PDB file of C-alpha atoms in Angstrom:
ATOM      1  CA  MET A  19      -5.583  -8.169   7.361  1.00  0.00           C
ATOM      2  CA  ASN A  20      -6.947 -10.147  10.328  1.00  0.00           C
ATOM      3  CA  LEU A  21      -8.186 -13.609   9.367  1.00  0.00           C
ATOM      4  CA  SER A  22      -8.611 -14.838  12.939  1.00  0.00           C
ATOM      5  CA  THR A  23     -12.289 -13.837  12.968  1.00  0.00           C
ATOM      6  CA  SER A  24     -13.063 -14.956   9.407  1.00  0.00           C
ATOM      7  CA  GLY A  25     -14.234 -18.418  10.408  1.00  0.00           C
ATOM      8  CA  ILE A  26     -11.639 -20.024   8.140  1.00  0.00           C
ATOM      9  CA  GLU A  27     -10.107 -23.205   9.550  1.00  0.00           C
ATOM     10  CA  LYS A  28      -6.393 -23.624  10.352  1.00  0.00           C
ATOM     11  CA  ASN A  29      -3.669 -24.450   7.803  1.00  0.00           C
ATOM     12  CA  MET A  30      -4.641 -21.579   5.513  1.00  0.00           C
ATOM     13  CA  ILE A  31      -2.935 -21.649   2.088  1.00  0.00           C
ATOM     14  CA  PRO A  32      -3.440 -18.578  -0.160  1.00  0.00           C
ATOM     15  CA  THR A  33      -3.067 -18.105  -3.899  1.00  0.00           C
ATOM     16  CA  PHE A  34      -3.402 -14.848  -5.849  1.00  0.00           C
ATOM     17  CA  ALA A  35      -4.473 -13.785  -9.336  1.00  0.00           C
ATOM     18  CA  ASP A  36      -6.661 -11.153 -11.022  1.00  0.00           C
ATOM     19  CA  LEU A  37      -9.830 -13.236 -11.216  1.00  0.00           C
ATOM     20  CA  ASP A  38     -12.321 -10.431 -11.930  1.00  0.00           C
ATOM     21  CA  ASN A  39     -10.164  -8.702 -14.553  1.00  0.00           C
ATOM     22  CA  ASP A  40     -10.031  -5.339 -12.757  1.00  0.00           C
ATOM     23  CA  GLY A  41      -6.254  -4.970 -12.679  1.00  0.00           C
ATOM     24  CA  ASP A  42      -5.502  -6.148  -9.126  1.00  0.00           C
ATOM     25  CA  ASP A  43      -4.906  -9.566  -7.582  1.00  0.00           C
ATOM     26  CA  ASP A  44      -7.731 -11.333  -5.783  1.00  0.00           C
ATOM     27  CA  MET A  45      -7.174 -14.144  -3.294  1.00  0.00           C
ATOM     28  CA  ILE A  46      -8.364 -17.711  -2.715  1.00  0.00           C
ATOM     29  CA  ILE A  47      -7.533 -19.429   0.574  1.00  0.00           C
ATOM     30  CA  GLY A  48      -7.637 -23.189   1.062  1.00  0.00           C
ATOM     31  CA  ASP A  49      -7.973 -24.585   4.578  1.00  0.00           C
ATOM     32  CA  TYR A  50      -7.594 -27.706   6.697  1.00  0.00           C
ATOM     33  CA  ASN A  51     -11.157 -28.847   6.002  1.00  0.00           C
ATOM     34  CA  GLY A  52     -10.513 -28.951   2.258  1.00  0.00           C
ATOM     35  CA  VAL A  53     -12.729 -26.025   1.229  1.00  0.00           C
ATOM     36  CA  LEU A  54     -11.886 -22.688  -0.414  1.00  0.00           C
ATOM     37  CA  HIS A  55     -12.661 -19.063   0.434  1.00  0.00           C
ATOM     38  CA  TYR A  56     -12.710 -16.315  -2.203  1.00  0.00           C
ATOM     39  CA  PHE A  57     -11.639 -12.747  -1.405  1.00  0.00           C
ATOM     40  CA  THR A  58     -12.175  -9.918  -3.895  1.00  0.00           C
ATOM     41  CA  ASN A  59      -9.558  -7.176  -3.920  1.00  0.00           C
ATOM     42  CA  THR A  60     -11.461  -3.885  -4.018  1.00  0.00           C
ATOM     43  CA  ALA A  61      -8.394  -1.606  -3.850  1.00  0.00           C
ATOM     44  CA  GLY A  62      -7.779  -1.135  -7.565  1.00  0.00           C
ATOM     45  CA  PRO A  63      -4.499  -1.336  -9.515  1.00  0.00           C
ATOM     46  CA  GLY A  64      -1.402   0.013  -7.746  1.00  0.00           C
ATOM     47  CA  ASN A  65      -3.059   0.379  -4.353  1.00  0.00           C
ATOM     48  CA  THR A  66      -2.537  -1.535  -1.119  1.00  0.00           C
ATOM     49  CA  ALA A  67      -4.707  -4.644  -1.296  1.00  0.00           C
ATOM     50  CA  ASN A  68      -8.104  -4.594   0.405  1.00  0.00           C
ATOM     51  CA  PHE A  69      -9.480  -8.121   0.456  1.00  0.00           C
ATOM     52  CA  VAL A  70     -13.210  -8.605   1.037  1.00  0.00           C
ATOM     53  CA  LEU A  71     -14.566 -12.091   1.727  1.00  0.00           C
ATOM     54  CA  THR A  72     -16.950 -12.674  -1.189  1.00  0.00           C
ATOM     55  CA  ALA A  73     -17.530 -16.435  -0.997  1.00  0.00           C
ATOM     56  CA  PRO A  74     -16.968 -18.012   2.467  1.00  0.00           C
ATOM     57  CA  GLN A  75     -17.153 -21.449   0.826  1.00  0.00           C
ATOM     58  CA  MET A  76     -16.555 -21.445  -2.904  1.00  0.00           C
ATOM     59  CA  THR A  77     -18.858 -23.408  -5.184  1.00  0.00           C
ATOM     60  CA  ASP A  78     -18.368 -24.602  -8.738  1.00  0.00           C
ATOM     61  CA  LEU A  79     -20.446 -23.662 -11.778  1.00  0.00           C
ATOM     62  CA  ASP A  80     -23.109 -26.189 -10.733  1.00  0.00           C
ATOM     63  CA  GLY A  81     -23.431 -24.712  -7.236  1.00  0.00           C
ATOM     64  CA  ILE A  82     -21.601 -27.608  -5.578  1.00  0.00           C
ATOM     65  CA  THR A  83     -19.187 -26.696  -2.777  1.00  0.00           C
ATOM     66  CA  ILE A  84     -15.567 -27.171  -3.850  1.00  0.00           C
ATOM     67  CA  ASP A  85     -14.326 -29.628  -1.225  1.00  0.00           C
ATOM     68  CA  VAL A  86     -11.212 -31.780  -1.704  1.00  0.00           C
ATOM     69  CA  GLY A  87     -11.372 -33.521   1.659  1.00  0.00           C
ATOM     70  CA  LEU A  88      -8.526 -32.190   3.805  1.00  0.00           C
ATOM     71  CA  HIS A  89      -5.696 -29.689   3.433  1.00  0.00           C
ATOM     72  CA  ALA A  90      -6.755 -27.771   0.317  1.00  0.00           C
ATOM     73  CA  ALA A  91      -3.684 -26.232  -1.386  1.00  0.00           C
ATOM     74  CA  PRO A  92      -4.956 -24.106  -4.308  1.00  0.00           C
ATOM     75  CA  THR A  93      -3.018 -22.489  -7.126  1.00  0.00           C
ATOM     76  CA  LEU A  94      -4.213 -20.407 -10.104  1.00  0.00           C
ATOM     77  CA  PHE A  95      -2.741 -20.824 -13.578  1.00  0.00           C
ATOM     78  CA  ASP A  96      -4.014 -20.686 -17.169  1.00  0.00           C
ATOM     79  CA  LEU A  97      -3.622 -24.409 -17.672  1.00  0.00           C
ATOM     80  CA  ASP A  98      -5.715 -24.725 -20.851  1.00  0.00           C
ATOM     81  CA  LYS A  99      -4.286 -21.517 -22.367  1.00  0.00           C
ATOM     82  CA  ASP A 100      -7.650 -19.848 -23.003  1.00  0.00           C
ATOM     83  CA  GLY A 101      -6.803 -16.526 -21.336  1.00  0.00           C
ATOM     84  CA  ASP A 102      -8.191 -17.042 -17.833  1.00  0.00           C
ATOM     85  CA  PHE A 103      -6.977 -18.561 -14.572  1.00  0.00           C
ATOM     86  CA  ASP A 104      -7.888 -22.169 -13.898  1.00  0.00           C
ATOM     87  CA  LEU A 105      -7.929 -23.664 -10.407  1.00  0.00           C
ATOM     88  CA  ILE A 106      -5.724 -26.587  -9.382  1.00  0.00           C
ATOM     89  CA  ILE A 107      -5.911 -27.878  -5.811  1.00  0.00           C
ATOM     90  CA  GLY A 108      -3.518 -30.130  -3.949  1.00  0.00           C
ATOM     91  CA  GLU A 109      -4.741 -32.110  -0.952  1.00  0.00           C
ATOM     92  CA  ARG A 110      -3.906 -34.540   1.843  1.00  0.00           C
ATOM     93  CA  ASN A 111      -4.169 -37.635  -0.358  1.00  0.00           C
ATOM     94  CA  GLY A 112      -1.486 -36.345  -2.748  1.00  0.00           C
ATOM     95  CA  ASN A 113      -3.526 -36.050  -5.971  1.00  0.00           C
ATOM     96  CA  LEU A 114      -4.340 -32.863  -7.920  1.00  0.00           C
ATOM     97  CA  ASN A 115      -7.889 -31.583  -8.469  1.00  0.00           C
ATOM     98  CA  TYR A 116      -8.540 -29.556 -11.626  1.00  0.00           C
ATOM     99  CA  TYR A 117     -11.339 -27.008 -12.093  1.00  0.00           C
ATOM    100  CA  GLU A 118     -11.495 -25.210 -15.440  1.00  0.00           C
ATOM    101  CA  ASN A 119     -12.438 -21.525 -15.454  1.00  0.00           C
ATOM    102  CA  LYS A 120     -15.242 -20.843 -17.953  1.00  0.00           C
ATOM    103  CA  ASP A 121     -15.224 -17.028 -17.744  1.00  0.00           C
ATOM    104  CA  THR A 122     -12.552 -14.343 -18.177  1.00  0.00           C
ATOM    105  CA  LEU A 123     -14.504 -11.653 -16.267  1.00  0.00           C
ATOM    106  CA  LEU A 124     -15.689 -13.561 -13.190  1.00  0.00           C
ATOM    107  CA  PRO A 125     -14.373 -16.888 -11.876  1.00  0.00           C
ATOM    108  CA  LYS A 126     -16.722 -19.704 -12.915  1.00  0.00           C
ATOM    109  CA  PHE A 127     -14.996 -22.973 -12.159  1.00  0.00           C
ATOM    110  CA  THR A 128     -16.250 -26.317 -13.395  1.00  0.00           C
ATOM    111  CA  TYR A 129     -14.960 -29.654 -12.116  1.00  0.00           C
ATOM    112  CA  VAL A 130     -12.830 -31.645 -14.555  1.00  0.00           C
ATOM    113  CA  THR A 131     -10.899 -34.289 -12.607  1.00  0.00           C
ATOM    114  CA  ASP A 132      -9.395 -35.198  -9.256  1.00  0.00           C
ATOM    115  CA  SER A 133      -6.501 -36.981 -10.996  1.00  0.00           C
ATOM    116  CA  LEU A 134      -4.788 -34.245 -13.024  1.00  0.00           C
ATOM    117  CA  GLY A 135      -1.694 -35.681 -14.701  1.00  0.00           C
ATOM    118  CA  PHE A 136      -2.294 -38.903 -12.728  1.00  0.00           C
ATOM    119  CA  ILE A 137       0.085 -37.466 -10.151  1.00  0.00           C
ATOM    120  CA  GLN A 138       0.198 -39.080  -6.732  1.00  0.00           C
ATOM    121  CA  VAL A 139       2.513 -37.464  -4.225  1.00  0.00           C
ATOM    122  CA  ASN A 140       2.729 -39.853  -1.292  1.00  0.00           C
ATOM    123  CA  TYR A 141       4.942 -40.151   1.747  1.00  0.00           C
ATOM    124  CA  PHE A 142       6.861 -43.427   1.533  1.00  0.00           C
ATOM    125  CA  GLY A 143       3.930 -45.660   0.673  1.00  0.00           C
ATOM    126  CA  THR A 144       1.391 -44.090   3.025  1.00  0.00           C
ATOM    127  CA  SER A 145      -1.886 -42.457   2.001  1.00  0.00           C
ATOM    128  CA  ILE A 146      -0.593 -39.035   3.118  1.00  0.00           C
ATOM    129  CA  GLY A 147       0.573 -36.872   0.246  1.00  0.00           C
ATOM    130  CA  MET A 148       0.001 -33.156   0.935  1.00  0.00           C
ATOM    131  CA  SER A 149       0.443 -32.197  -2.717  1.00  0.00           C
ATOM    132  CA  PHE A 150       1.300 -28.512  -3.158  1.00  0.00           C
ATOM    133  CA  PRO A 151       1.344 -27.561  -6.881  1.00  0.00           C
ATOM    134  CA  ARG A 152       3.008 -24.594  -8.563  1.00  0.00           C
ATOM    135  CA  PHE A 153       2.870 -24.214 -12.367  1.00  0.00           C
ATOM    136  CA  PHE A 154       5.169 -21.996 -14.441  1.00  0.00           C
ATOM    137  CA  LEU A 155       6.469 -21.498 -17.990  1.00  0.00           C
ATOM    138  CA  ASN A 156      10.035 -22.401 -18.877  1.00  0.00           C
ATOM    139  CA  ASP A 157      12.232 -20.371 -21.246  1.00  0.00           C
ATOM    140  CA  MET A 158      10.574 -22.052 -24.235  1.00  0.00           C
ATOM    141  CA  GLY A 159       7.045 -21.179 -23.088  1.00  0.00           C
ATOM    142  CA  GLU A 160       6.237 -24.744 -22.037  1.00  0.00           C
ATOM    143  CA  THR A 161       4.125 -25.364 -18.950  1.00  0.00           C
ATOM    144  CA  GLN A 162       6.022 -27.027 -16.106  1.00  0.00           C
ATOM    145  CA  LEU A 163       4.888 -28.215 -12.677  1.00  0.00           C
ATOM    146  CA  PHE A 164       6.731 -28.251  -9.367  1.00  0.00           C
ATOM    147  CA  THR A 165       4.859 -29.892  -6.517  1.00  0.00           C
ATOM    148  CA  GLY A 166       5.814 -30.266  -2.894  1.00  0.00           C
ATOM    149  CA  GLY A 167       4.568 -32.946  -0.574  1.00  0.00           C
ATOM    150  CA  GLU A 168       4.759 -34.594   2.817  1.00  0.00           C
ATOM    151  CA  HIS A 169       8.053 -36.240   1.774  1.00  0.00           C
ATOM    152  CA  GLY A 170       9.845 -32.863   1.742  1.00  0.00           C
ATOM    153  CA  ASN A 171      11.063 -33.041  -1.867  1.00  0.00           C
ATOM    154  CA  ILE A 172      10.032 -30.929  -4.850  1.00  0.00           C
ATOM    155  CA  GLU A 173       8.899 -33.027  -7.831  1.00  0.00           C
ATOM    156  CA  HIS A 174       9.166 -31.674 -11.408  1.00  0.00           C
ATOM    157  CA  TYR A 175       6.722 -32.658 -14.191  1.00  0.00           C
ATOM    158  CA  ASN A 176       6.466 -31.693 -17.872  1.00  0.00           C
ATOM    159  CA  THR A 177       4.539 -32.785 -21.044  1.00  0.00           C
ATOM    160  CA  ILE A 178       1.539 -30.839 -19.721  1.00  0.00           C
ATOM    161  CA  ASP A 179       0.476 -28.667 -22.683  1.00  0.00           C
ATOM    162  CA  GLY A 180      -2.113 -30.473 -24.821  1.00  0.00           C
ATOM    163  CA  ASN A 181      -2.052 -33.385 -22.382  1.00  0.00           C
ATOM    164  CA  LEU A 182      -4.445 -32.373 -19.595  1.00  0.00           C
ATOM    165  CA  SER A 183      -6.219 -35.725 -19.690  1.00  0.00           C
ATOM    166  CA  GLY A 184      -3.008 -37.775 -19.863  1.00  0.00           C
ATOM    167  CA  ASN A 185      -0.059 -38.668 -17.656  1.00  0.00           C
ATOM    168  CA  PHE A 186       2.391 -35.864 -16.905  1.00  0.00           C
ATOM    169  CA  ASN A 187       6.038 -36.880 -17.227  1.00  0.00           C
ATOM    170  CA  LEU A 188       8.097 -36.989 -14.033  1.00  0.00           C
ATOM    171  CA  VAL A 189      11.385 -35.210 -14.800  1.00  0.00           C
ATOM    172  CA  THR A 190      12.807 -35.662 -11.297  1.00  0.00           C
ATOM    173  CA  ASN A 191      11.415 -36.464  -7.878  1.00  0.00           C
ATOM    174  CA  GLN A 192      13.906 -34.137  -6.146  1.00  0.00           C
ATOM    175  CA  VAL A 193      14.607 -30.772  -7.761  1.00  0.00           C
ATOM    176  CA  SER A 194      18.100 -29.471  -6.892  1.00  0.00           C
ATOM    177  CA  ASN A 195      18.440 -32.132  -4.175  1.00  0.00           C
ATOM    178  CA  VAL A 196      16.113 -30.027  -2.034  1.00  0.00           C
ATOM    179  CA  ASN A 197      14.562 -31.810   0.935  1.00  0.00           C
ATOM    180  CA  VAL A 198      13.196 -29.651   3.727  1.00  0.00           C
ATOM    181  CA  GLY A 199      11.923 -32.381   6.024  1.00  0.00           C
ATOM    182  CA  LEU A 200       8.156 -32.762   6.194  1.00  0.00           C
ATOM    183  CA  ARG A 201       5.661 -30.944   3.958  1.00  0.00           C
ATOM    184  CA  SER A 202       7.524 -28.987   1.284  1.00  0.00           C
ATOM    185  CA  THR A 203       5.646 -25.929  -0.029  1.00  0.00           C
ATOM    186  CA  PRO A 204       7.330 -24.220  -2.998  1.00  0.00           C
ATOM    187  CA  ALA A 205       6.865 -20.673  -4.275  1.00  0.00           C
ATOM    188  CA  LEU A 206       8.462 -19.339  -7.473  1.00  0.00           C
ATOM    189  CA  GLN A 207       9.604 -15.771  -8.139  1.00  0.00           C
ATOM    190  CA  ASP A 208      12.598 -13.932  -9.608  1.00  0.00           C
ATOM    191  CA  LEU A 209      14.147 -12.824  -6.300  1.00  0.00           C
ATOM    192  CA  ASN A 210      17.498 -11.478  -7.508  1.00  0.00           C
ATOM    193  CA  ASN A 211      16.336  -9.694 -10.666  1.00  0.00           C
ATOM    194  CA  ASP A 212      18.310 -11.882 -13.105  1.00  0.00           C
ATOM    195  CA  ASN A 213      15.273 -12.883 -15.224  1.00  0.00           C
ATOM    196  CA  ASN A 214      15.345 -16.446 -13.865  1.00  0.00           C
ATOM    197  CA  LEU A 215      12.821 -18.004 -11.535  1.00  0.00           C
ATOM    198  CA  ASP A 216      14.069 -18.682  -8.025  1.00  0.00           C
ATOM    199  CA  MET A 217      12.391 -20.964  -5.528  1.00  0.00           C
ATOM    200  CA  ILE A 218      11.532 -20.523  -1.853  1.00  0.00           C
ATOM    201  CA  VAL A 219      10.457 -23.710  -0.085  1.00  0.00           C
ATOM    202  CA  GLY A 220       8.595 -23.704   3.206  1.00  0.00           C
ATOM    203  CA  ASN A 221       8.130 -26.695   5.494  1.00  0.00           C
ATOM    204  CA  LYS A 222       6.054 -27.985   8.389  1.00  0.00           C
ATOM    205  CA  ARG A 223       8.440 -26.526  10.983  1.00  0.00           C
ATOM    206  CA  GLY A 224       7.968 -23.027   9.564  1.00  0.00           C
ATOM    207  CA  GLY A 225      11.414 -22.558   8.005  1.00  0.00           C
ATOM    208  CA  LEU A 226      12.307 -21.364   4.502  1.00  0.00           C
ATOM    209  CA  ARG A 227      14.978 -22.501   2.041  1.00  0.00           C
ATOM    210  CA  VAL A 228      16.047 -20.630  -1.106  1.00  0.00           C
ATOM    211  CA  ALA A 229      17.326 -22.118  -4.385  1.00  0.00           C
ATOM    212  CA  LEU A 230      18.413 -19.703  -7.111  1.00  0.00           C
ATOM    213  CA  GLY A 231      17.518 -20.296 -10.765  1.00  0.00           C
ATOM    214  CA  THR A 232      20.239 -20.504 -13.411  1.00  0.00           C
ATOM    215  CA  GLY A 233      18.163 -20.130 -16.590  1.00  0.00           C
ATOM    216  CA  LEU A 234      18.493 -23.406 -18.523  1.00  0.00           C
ATOM    217  CA  SER A 235      14.758 -23.711 -19.224  1.00  0.00           C
ATOM    218  CA  ASN A 236      14.109 -22.328 -15.734  1.00  0.00           C
ATOM    219  CA  THR A 237      15.707 -25.272 -14.007  1.00  0.00           C
ATOM    220  CA  ILE A 238      16.070 -24.344 -10.365  1.00  0.00           C
ATOM    221  CA  GLU A 239      19.606 -25.097  -9.258  1.00  0.00           C
ATOM    222  CA  PRO A 240      21.913 -23.562  -6.665  1.00  0.00           C
ATOM    223  CA  ALA A 241      24.447 -21.340  -8.442  1.00  0.00           C
ATOM    224  CA  TYR A 242      27.270 -23.200  -6.718  1.00  0.00           C
ATOM    225  CA  GLU A 243      27.580 -26.230  -4.497  1.00  0.00           C
ATOM    226  CA  GLU A 244      25.301 -25.333  -1.618  1.00  0.00           C
ATOM    227  CA  PHE A 245      26.354 -25.523   1.998  1.00  0.00           C
ATOM    228  CA  ARG A 246      24.188 -24.959   5.017  1.00  0.00           C
ATOM    229  CA  PHE A 247      24.391 -22.374   7.763  1.00  0.00           C
ATOM    230  CA  SER A 248      21.964 -20.981  10.323  1.00  0.00           C
ATOM    231  CA  VAL A 249      20.819 -17.411  10.815  1.00  0.00           C
ATOM    232  CA  PHE A 250      19.433 -16.252  14.176  1.00  0.00           C
ATOM    233  CA  PRO A 251      17.426 -14.592  15.490  1.00  0.00           C
ATOM    234  CA  ASN A 252      15.029 -14.645  12.564  1.00  0.00           C
ATOM    235  CA  PRO A 253      13.145 -12.278  12.510  1.00  0.00           C
ATOM    236  CA  ALA A 254      15.945  -9.931  13.617  1.00  0.00           C
ATOM    237  CA  ALA A 255      15.941  -6.342  14.838  1.00  0.00           C
ATOM    238  CA  ASP A 256      19.331  -4.664  15.379  1.00  0.00           C
ATOM    239  CA  GLN A 257      21.645  -7.571  14.564  1.00  0.00           C
ATOM    240  CA  PHE A 258      21.790 -11.228  13.579  1.00  0.00           C
ATOM    241  CA  THR A 259      24.339 -14.027  13.817  1.00  0.00           C
ATOM    242  CA  ILE A 260      25.463 -16.524  11.190  1.00  0.00           C
ATOM    243  CA  GLN A 261      26.462 -19.916  12.570  1.00  0.00           C
ATOM    244  CA  LEU A 262      28.610 -22.075  10.289  1.00  0.00           C
ATOM    245  CA  THR A 263      29.179 -25.817  10.538  1.00  0.00           C
ATOM    246  CA  GLY A 264      32.922 -25.228  10.899  1.00  0.00           C
ATOM    247  CA  THR A 265      35.525 -22.490  11.216  1.00  0.00           C
ATOM    248  CA  MET A 266      36.028 -20.697   7.910  1.00  0.00           C
ATOM    249  CA  ALA A 267      36.444 -17.309   6.243  1.00  0.00           C
ATOM    250  CA  ILE A 268      33.413 -16.048   4.321  1.00  0.00           C
ATOM    251  CA  ASP A 269      32.281 -13.469   1.801  1.00  0.00           C
ATOM    252  CA  PHE A 270      28.972 -12.001   2.948  1.00  0.00           C
ATOM    253  CA  GLU A 271      26.251 -10.324   0.905  1.00  0.00           C
ATOM    254  CA  LEU A 272      22.882  -9.044   2.072  1.00  0.00           C
ATOM    255  CA  LEU A 273      20.392  -8.471  -0.759  1.00  0.00           C
ATOM    256  CA  ASP A 274      16.917  -7.032  -0.855  1.00  0.00           C
ATOM    257  CA  LEU A 275      14.240  -8.804  -2.881  1.00  0.00           C
ATOM    258  CA  SER A 276      14.963  -6.683  -5.949  1.00  0.00           C
ATOM    259  CA  GLY A 277      18.454  -8.215  -6.033  1.00  0.00           C
ATOM    260  CA  LYS A 278      20.219  -5.040  -4.856  1.00  0.00           C
ATOM    261  CA  ILE A 279      23.212  -5.654  -2.573  1.00  0.00           C
ATOM    262  CA  VAL A 280      22.665  -3.543   0.557  1.00  0.00           C
ATOM    263  CA  ARG A 281      25.747  -4.788   2.428  1.00  0.00           C
ATOM    264  CA  GLN A 282      28.863  -6.669   1.343  1.00  0.00           C
ATOM    265  CA  GLU A 283      32.040  -7.626   3.199  1.00  0.00           C
ATOM    266  CA  SER A 284      34.598 -10.367   3.807  1.00  0.00           C
ATOM    267  CA  ARG A 285      35.217 -11.941   7.205  1.00  0.00           C
ATOM    268  CA  ASN A 286      38.225 -13.809   8.593  1.00  0.00           C
ATOM    269  CA  SER A 287      38.032 -17.428   9.686  1.00  0.00           C
ATOM    270  CA  ASN A 288      35.491 -18.079  12.458  1.00  0.00           C
ATOM    271  CA  SER A 289      32.487 -20.309  13.148  1.00  0.00           C
ATOM    272  CA  THR A 290      30.129 -17.440  14.049  1.00  0.00           C
ATOM    273  CA  HIS A 291      29.757 -14.025  12.464  1.00  0.00           C
ATOM    274  CA  GLN A 292      27.584 -11.160  13.745  1.00  0.00           C
ATOM    275  CA  PHE A 293      26.147  -8.430  11.530  1.00  0.00           C
ATOM    276  CA  ASP A 294      24.545  -5.099  12.356  1.00  0.00           C
ATOM    277  CA  THR A 295      21.089  -4.515  10.833  1.00  0.00           C
ATOM    278  CA  SER A 296      20.060  -1.360  12.697  1.00  0.00           C
ATOM    279  CA  PHE A 297      20.415   0.688   9.500  1.00  0.00           C
ATOM    280  CA  LEU A 298      17.974  -1.458   7.503  1.00  0.00           C
ATOM    281  CA  THR A 299      14.318  -0.788   6.811  1.00  0.00           C
ATOM    282  CA  SER A 300      11.883  -3.520   7.789  1.00  0.00           C
ATOM    283  CA  GLY A 301      11.299  -6.279   5.254  1.00  0.00           C
ATOM    284  CA  MET A 302      12.568  -9.546   3.799  1.00  0.00           C
ATOM    285  CA  TYR A 303      16.207  -9.893   2.733  1.00  0.00           C
ATOM    286  CA  LEU A 304      18.478 -12.655   1.448  1.00  0.00           C
ATOM    287  CA  VAL A 305      21.692 -13.606   3.239  1.00  0.00           C
ATOM    288  CA  LYS A 306      24.250 -14.990   0.770  1.00  0.00           C
ATOM    289  CA  ILE A 307      27.426 -16.614   2.077  1.00  0.00           C
ATOM    290  CA  THR A 308      30.320 -17.802  -0.084  1.00  0.00           C
ATOM    291  CA  SER A 309      33.202 -19.825   1.363  1.00  0.00           C
ATOM    292  CA  LYS A 310      35.631 -22.552   0.374  1.00  0.00           C
ATOM    293  CA  SER A 311      32.773 -25.020   0.980  1.00  0.00           C
ATOM    294  CA  GLY A 312      30.447 -23.400  -1.540  1.00  0.00           C
ATOM    295  CA  THR A 313      27.642 -20.878  -1.557  1.00  0.00           C
ATOM    296  CA  GLY A 314      24.404 -20.799   0.417  1.00  0.00           C
ATOM    297  CA  THR A 315      21.457 -18.419   0.600  1.00  0.00           C
ATOM    298  CA  GLN A 316      18.845 -17.990   3.310  1.00  0.00           C
ATOM    299  CA  PRO A 317      16.031 -15.480   3.841  1.00  0.00           C
ATOM    300  CA  ILE A 318      15.882 -13.239   6.886  1.00  0.00           C
ATOM    301  CA  LEU A 319      13.104 -10.943   8.069  1.00  0.00           C
ATOM    302  CA  ILE A 320      14.155  -7.591   9.545  1.00  0.00           C
ATOM    303  CA  LYS A 321      11.602  -6.131  11.950  1.00  0.00           C
TER     304      LYS A 321
END
């Protein structure tokens, strides 16, 4: 899909859900200018997505353009539990905008508030927030919120259900001690097929960091004490190198996104370790390293 000729501004942020109730996921993209663009998926269930730009600038139920100022970061989630996907939008100022969906067959969003949960994600006292919300259900079926921001942390909020006009409770302002530098952008998915949500966090530099979920009401925590290492080149073709912060022996696992281990071995003490990837099919994988210093996981793209 080529978006370069779509007329959409830079800093595109997509979110996906079946908005027209036809069995496949449609797409909304937020952009730098703070507006949204709606793409209908015409492919049908089980087919490769075919996104068609249906609304170059989305409007609400009253015909007013949905515009949050700058850096629109949309997400879709059934916040009011009425069976359809509502629209929540982060933005440059760090607040959350809430549009309720009034229709289960076609998206009809109506403005509710620009202060959902009275959340204000700001960067050390400045007016810059870059809120980036992601809602999910914990093991007890309770709605939870993770939101990234300019500060690089992931904030966790609860007491959301039945409290959409009130203050959400801040559980922690730094989930799993994750800080990725500037502009944290979380995504949640069960990556290793253990029935727990895992978290991938992007950042302004373009990197990704992975934190694996342990269960425990879907708290995202590294499985062990996490240590850092670098993987290069990334993307890789025939081989990649792991650079450690010191000389140490490691246990290495390479997993696909279904959680299947596609390569596993132990290496003697060294600060760099090279691995052959010529046998792999193209796609995203997870590099998992365990050593005396702990365990770390990083994504790698094989071309």
